[in-house]
Amino acid sequence: MPSKVGERGQITIEKAIREELGVYAGDQAVQWVEDGHLVVTFVPAPHRRSLFGILAGEITRRPENEADWSALHEAARETPDPDREW
């Protein structure tokens, strides 16, 4: 669906596209022109709460091989972030 460019040069990214790309309010949009087209990539905003080191004492096991890490990363990507709900 086409959208119009507003007076301040703003456009709206459709909800389905935002959801597919994982774009949330507060993310940064980095943009440049490539071969006459606008290219936009999104950088997630920092977490509102830092958990750095808080769970270190709770870790009881770690994946032993790369396949286990990949499965762990995929599960983390699929888990909704409560700080980034619409």
CSV table of C-alpha atoms in Angstrom, one decimal:
chain,number,residue,atom,x,y,z
A,1,MET,CA,0.0,0.0,0.0
A,2,PRO,CA,1.5,3.3,-1.0
A,3,SER,CA,1.8,6.1,1.6
A,4,LYS,CA,2.4,9.9,1.2
A,5,VAL,CA,5.4,11.7,2.4
A,6,GLY,CA,4.3,14.2,5.0
A,7,GLU,CA,5.3,17.9,5.2
A,8,ARG,CA,8.3,17.1,7.3
A,9,GLY,CA,9.5,14.3,5.1
A,10,GLN,CA,8.0,11.5,7.2
A,11,ILE,CA,6.5,8.3,6.0
A,12,THR,CA,4.6,5.6,7.9
A,13,ILE,CA,5.9,2.0,7.8
A,14,GLU,CA,3.0,-0.4,7.6
A,15,LYS,CA,2.3,-2.5,10.8
A,16,ALA,CA,2.8,-5.8,9.0
A,17,ILE,CA,6.2,-4.7,7.8
A,18,ARG,CA,7.2,-3.4,11.2
A,19,GLU,CA,6.2,-6.7,12.8
A,20,GLU,CA,8.0,-8.8,10.2
A,21,LEU,CA,11.2,-6.8,10.6
A,22,GLY,CA,10.9,-6.4,14.4
A,23,VAL,CA,10.9,-2.6,14.3
A,24,TYR,CA,9.6,-0.9,17.5
A,25,ALA,CA,9.1,2.6,18.7
A,26,GLY,CA,12.5,4.0,19.9
A,27,ASP,CA,14.6,2.0,17.4
A,28,GLN,CA,17.0,4.1,15.3
A,29,ALA,CA,16.6,4.2,11.5
A,30,VAL,CA,19.9,4.4,9.6
A,31,GLN,CA,19.3,5.5,6.0
A,32,TRP,CA,21.3,6.0,2.8
A,33,VAL,CA,20.8,6.2,-0.9
A,34,GLU,CA,22.0,3.2,-3.0
A,35,ASP,CA,21.6,3.1,-6.8
A,36,GLY,CA,18.9,5.8,-6.6
A,37,HIS,CA,16.9,3.9,-3.9
A,38,LEU,CA,16.4,4.7,-0.2
A,39,VAL,CA,17.9,1.9,2.0
A,40,VAL,CA,16.8,1.9,5.6
A,41,THR,CA,18.2,-0.4,8.4
A,42,PHE,CA,17.0,-0.4,12.0
A,43,VAL,CA,19.1,-0.5,15.1
A,44,PRO,CA,17.2,-1.6,18.2
A,45,ALA,CA,16.9,0.8,21.1
A,46,PRO,CA,18.9,-0.2,24.2
A,47,HIS,CA,17.0,-2.3,26.8
A,48,ARG,CA,15.1,-0.3,29.4
A,49,ARG,CA,16.4,-2.6,32.1
A,50,SER,CA,19.9,-4.0,32.1
A,51,LEU,CA,20.3,-7.7,33.1
A,52,PHE,CA,24.1,-7.7,32.7
A,53,GLY,CA,25.5,-10.0,35.2
A,54,ILE,CA,22.4,-10.3,37.3
A,55,LEU,CA,21.8,-14.0,36.3
A,56,ALA,CA,25.4,-15.1,36.3
A,57,GLY,CA,24.9,-17.2,39.5
A,58,GLU,CA,21.8,-18.8,38.1
A,59,ILE,CA,23.5,-20.4,35.0
A,60,THR,CA,23.7,-24.1,35.6
A,61,ARG,CA,24.7,-25.3,32.1
A,62,ARG,CA,25.9,-24.0,28.8
A,63,PRO,CA,25.5,-25.4,25.3
A,64,GLU,CA,28.4,-27.7,24.4
A,65,ASN,CA,28.4,-27.2,20.6
A,66,GLU,CA,27.5,-24.6,18.0
A,67,ALA,CA,24.2,-26.3,17.1
A,68,ASP,CA,23.0,-26.0,20.7
A,69,TRP,CA,23.9,-22.3,20.7
A,70,SER,CA,22.0,-21.8,17.4
A,71,ALA,CA,18.9,-23.4,18.9
A,72,LEU,CA,19.3,-21.2,22.0
A,73,HIS,CA,19.6,-18.0,19.9
A,74,GLU,CA,16.6,-18.9,17.8
A,75,ALA,CA,14.5,-19.6,20.9
A,76,ALA,CA,15.6,-16.2,22.3
A,77,ARG,CA,14.6,-14.4,19.1
A,78,GLU,CA,11.2,-16.0,19.1
A,79,THR,CA,10.5,-15.0,22.8
A,80,PRO,CA,8.5,-11.7,23.0
A,81,ASP,CA,10.3,-8.9,24.7
A,82,PRO,CA,7.9,-7.3,27.3
A,83,ASP,CA,9.7,-4.0,27.0
A,84,ARG,CA,8.9,-3.8,23.3
A,85,GLU,CA,5.2,-4.6,23.1
A,86,TRP,CA,3.0,-2.6,20.8
